[in-house]
mmCIF file of C-alpha atoms in Angstrom:
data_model
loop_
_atom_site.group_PDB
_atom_site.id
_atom_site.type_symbol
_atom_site.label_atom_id
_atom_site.label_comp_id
_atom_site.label_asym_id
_atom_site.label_seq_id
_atom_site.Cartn_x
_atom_site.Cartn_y
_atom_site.Cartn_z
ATOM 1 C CA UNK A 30 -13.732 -26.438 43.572
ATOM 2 C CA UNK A 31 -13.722 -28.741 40.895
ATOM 3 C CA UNK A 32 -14.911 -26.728 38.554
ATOM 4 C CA UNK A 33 -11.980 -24.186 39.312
ATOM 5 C CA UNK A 34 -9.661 -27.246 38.730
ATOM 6 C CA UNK A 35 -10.978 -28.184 35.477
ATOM 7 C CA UNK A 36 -10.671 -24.479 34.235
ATOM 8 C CA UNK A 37 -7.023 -24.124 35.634
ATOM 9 C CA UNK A 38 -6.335 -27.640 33.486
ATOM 10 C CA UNK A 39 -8.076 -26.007 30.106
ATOM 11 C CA UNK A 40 -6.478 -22.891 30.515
ATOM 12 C CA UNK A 41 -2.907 -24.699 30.481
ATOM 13 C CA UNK A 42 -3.681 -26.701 27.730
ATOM 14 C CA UNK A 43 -4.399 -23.813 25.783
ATOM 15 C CA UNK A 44 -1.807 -21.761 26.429
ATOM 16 C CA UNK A 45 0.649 -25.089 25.312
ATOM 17 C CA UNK A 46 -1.420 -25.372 22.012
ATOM 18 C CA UNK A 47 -0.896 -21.648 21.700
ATOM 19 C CA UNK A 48 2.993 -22.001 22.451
ATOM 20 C CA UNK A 49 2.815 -25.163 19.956
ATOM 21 C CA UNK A 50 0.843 -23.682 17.048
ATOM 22 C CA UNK A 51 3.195 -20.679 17.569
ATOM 23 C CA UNK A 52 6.640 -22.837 17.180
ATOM 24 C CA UNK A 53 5.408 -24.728 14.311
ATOM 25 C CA UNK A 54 4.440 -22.056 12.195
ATOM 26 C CA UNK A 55 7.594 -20.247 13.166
ATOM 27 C CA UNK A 56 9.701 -23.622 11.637
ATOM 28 C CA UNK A 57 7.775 -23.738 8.469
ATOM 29 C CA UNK A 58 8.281 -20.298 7.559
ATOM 30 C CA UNK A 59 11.865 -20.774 8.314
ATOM 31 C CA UNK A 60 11.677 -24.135 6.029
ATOM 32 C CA UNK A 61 10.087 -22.645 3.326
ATOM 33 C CA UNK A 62 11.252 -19.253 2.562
ATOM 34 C CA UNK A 63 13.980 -18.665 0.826
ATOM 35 C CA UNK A 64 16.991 -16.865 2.407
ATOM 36 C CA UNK A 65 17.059 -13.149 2.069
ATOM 37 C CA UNK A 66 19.123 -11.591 -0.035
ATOM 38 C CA UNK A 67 20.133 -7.933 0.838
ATOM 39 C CA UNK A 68 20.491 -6.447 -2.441
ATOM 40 C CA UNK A 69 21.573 -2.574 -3.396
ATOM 41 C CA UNK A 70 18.049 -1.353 -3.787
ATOM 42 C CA UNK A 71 15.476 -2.673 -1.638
ATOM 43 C CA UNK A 72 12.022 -3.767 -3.676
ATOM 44 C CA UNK A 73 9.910 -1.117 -2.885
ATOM 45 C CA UNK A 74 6.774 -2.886 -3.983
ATOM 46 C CA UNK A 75 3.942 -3.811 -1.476
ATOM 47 C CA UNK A 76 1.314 -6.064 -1.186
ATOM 48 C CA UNK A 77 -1.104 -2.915 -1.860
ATOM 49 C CA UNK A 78 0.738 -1.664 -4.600
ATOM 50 C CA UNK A 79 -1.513 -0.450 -7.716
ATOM 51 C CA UNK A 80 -0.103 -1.560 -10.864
ATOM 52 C CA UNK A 81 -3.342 -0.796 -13.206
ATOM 53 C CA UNK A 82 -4.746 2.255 -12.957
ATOM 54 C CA UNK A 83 -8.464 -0.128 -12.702
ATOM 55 C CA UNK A 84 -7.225 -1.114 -9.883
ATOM 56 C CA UNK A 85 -7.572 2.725 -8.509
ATOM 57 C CA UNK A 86 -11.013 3.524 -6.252
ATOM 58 C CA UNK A 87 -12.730 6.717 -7.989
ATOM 59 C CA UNK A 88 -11.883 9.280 -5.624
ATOM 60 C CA UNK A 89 -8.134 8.955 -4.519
ATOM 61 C CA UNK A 90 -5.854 9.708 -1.816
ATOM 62 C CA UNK A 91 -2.023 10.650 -1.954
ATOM 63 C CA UNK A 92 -1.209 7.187 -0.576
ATOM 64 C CA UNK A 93 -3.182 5.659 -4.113
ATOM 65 C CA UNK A 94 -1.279 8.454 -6.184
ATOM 66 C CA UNK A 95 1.999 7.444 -4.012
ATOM 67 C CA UNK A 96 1.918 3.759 -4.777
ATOM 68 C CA UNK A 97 0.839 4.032 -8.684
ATOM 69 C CA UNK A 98 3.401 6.226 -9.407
ATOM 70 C CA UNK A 99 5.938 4.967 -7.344
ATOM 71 C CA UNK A 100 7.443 8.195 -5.758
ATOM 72 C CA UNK A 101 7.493 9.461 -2.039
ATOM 73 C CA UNK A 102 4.064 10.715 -0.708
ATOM 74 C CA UNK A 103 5.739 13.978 0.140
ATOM 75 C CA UNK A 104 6.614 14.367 -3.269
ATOM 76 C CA UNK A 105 2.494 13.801 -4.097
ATOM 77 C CA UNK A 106 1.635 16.535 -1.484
ATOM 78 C CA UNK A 107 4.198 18.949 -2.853
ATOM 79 C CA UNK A 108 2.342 18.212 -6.508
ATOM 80 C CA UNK A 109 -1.366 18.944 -4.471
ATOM 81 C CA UNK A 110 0.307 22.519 -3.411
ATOM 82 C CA UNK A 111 1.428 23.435 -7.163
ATOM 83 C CA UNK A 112 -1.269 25.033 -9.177
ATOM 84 C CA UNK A 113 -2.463 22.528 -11.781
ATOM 85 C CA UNK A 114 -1.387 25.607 -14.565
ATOM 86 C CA UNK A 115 1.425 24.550 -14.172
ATOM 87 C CA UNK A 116 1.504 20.707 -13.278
ATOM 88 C CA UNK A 117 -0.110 20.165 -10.202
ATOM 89 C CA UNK A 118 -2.232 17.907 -9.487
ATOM 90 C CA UNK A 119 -5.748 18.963 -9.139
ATOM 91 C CA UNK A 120 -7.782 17.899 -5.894
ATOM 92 C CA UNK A 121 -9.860 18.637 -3.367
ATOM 93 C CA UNK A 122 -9.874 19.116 0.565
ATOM 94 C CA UNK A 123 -12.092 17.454 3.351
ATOM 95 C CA UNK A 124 -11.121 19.074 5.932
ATOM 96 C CA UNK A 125 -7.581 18.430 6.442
ATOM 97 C CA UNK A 126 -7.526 15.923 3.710
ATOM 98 C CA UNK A 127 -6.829 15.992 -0.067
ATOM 99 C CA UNK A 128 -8.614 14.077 -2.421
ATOM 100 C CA UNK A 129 -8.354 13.559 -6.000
ATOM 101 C CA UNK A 130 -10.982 12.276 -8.591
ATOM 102 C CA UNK A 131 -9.643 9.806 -10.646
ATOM 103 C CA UNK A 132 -10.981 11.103 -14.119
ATOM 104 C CA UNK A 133 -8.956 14.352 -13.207
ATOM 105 C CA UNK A 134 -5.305 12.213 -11.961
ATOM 106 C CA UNK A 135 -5.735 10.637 -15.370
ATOM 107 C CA UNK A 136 -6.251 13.653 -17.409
ATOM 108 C CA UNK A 137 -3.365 15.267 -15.371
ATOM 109 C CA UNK A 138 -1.052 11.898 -16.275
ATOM 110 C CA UNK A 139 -1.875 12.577 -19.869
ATOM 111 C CA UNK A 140 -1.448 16.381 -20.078
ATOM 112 C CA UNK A 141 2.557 15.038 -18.037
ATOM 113 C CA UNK A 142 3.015 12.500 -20.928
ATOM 114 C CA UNK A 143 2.116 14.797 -23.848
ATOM 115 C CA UNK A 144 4.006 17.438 -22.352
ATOM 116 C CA UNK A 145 7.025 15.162 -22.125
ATOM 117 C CA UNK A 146 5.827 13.231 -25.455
ATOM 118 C CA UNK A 147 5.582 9.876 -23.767
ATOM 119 C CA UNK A 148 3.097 8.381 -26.337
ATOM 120 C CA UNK A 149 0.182 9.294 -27.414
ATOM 121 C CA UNK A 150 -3.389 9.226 -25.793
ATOM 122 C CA UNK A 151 -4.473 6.376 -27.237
ATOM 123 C CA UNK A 152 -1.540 4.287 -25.241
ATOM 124 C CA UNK A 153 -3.357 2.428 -22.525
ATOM 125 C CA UNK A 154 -2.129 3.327 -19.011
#
């Protein structure tokens, strides 16, 4: 019995550190951040935004594609479904998935920037 007592007494005082920790972190982020702003055009950046194409893993998905270029990843699947011939992007399935290397999204970004004289292939990416 005392046992249960003692168990009942640590459970409550957990659940009031829990409610605690909870509060306080809840007033410093009110504290500190700044107030929002609503603006015109939201910032579309993320936390896992790619701004380097280093940054990219070798074999990418349309989410990677999505995020470097900054467009919709609808608009990156309706690029997958265009033959590369005539500026698609060139990838690969597993199984329902579409890949793309990396070596052949930056060849296809300079073959788009030539095309559209955007620099030269010596400019870095």
């Amino acid at each position: 019995m005392m046992i249960i007592v003692q168990e009942d007494k640590l459970y409550n005082l957990l659940i009031k550190i829990a409610h605690y920790v909870v509060e306080e972190t809840s007033k410093d982020e009110n504290e500190t951040s700044p107030p929002k702003q609503e603006t015109l055009y939201a910032d579309k950046k993320t936390e896992t935004s790619i701004d380097h194409i280093n940054g990219l893993p070798d074999i990418l998905t349309a989410q990677h594609i999505a995020d470097y270029l900054h467009i919709s990843r609808k608009r990156v699947y309706e690029l997958f479904q265009l033959n590369p011939k005539v500026g698609g992007i060139p990838n690969f399935s597993i199984g329902t998935s579409k890949r793309v290397k990396k070596l052949d999204f930056i060849n296809w970004l300079e073959v788009r920037k030539a095309i559209r004289g955007w620099g030269n292939k010596n400019d870095s990416l």
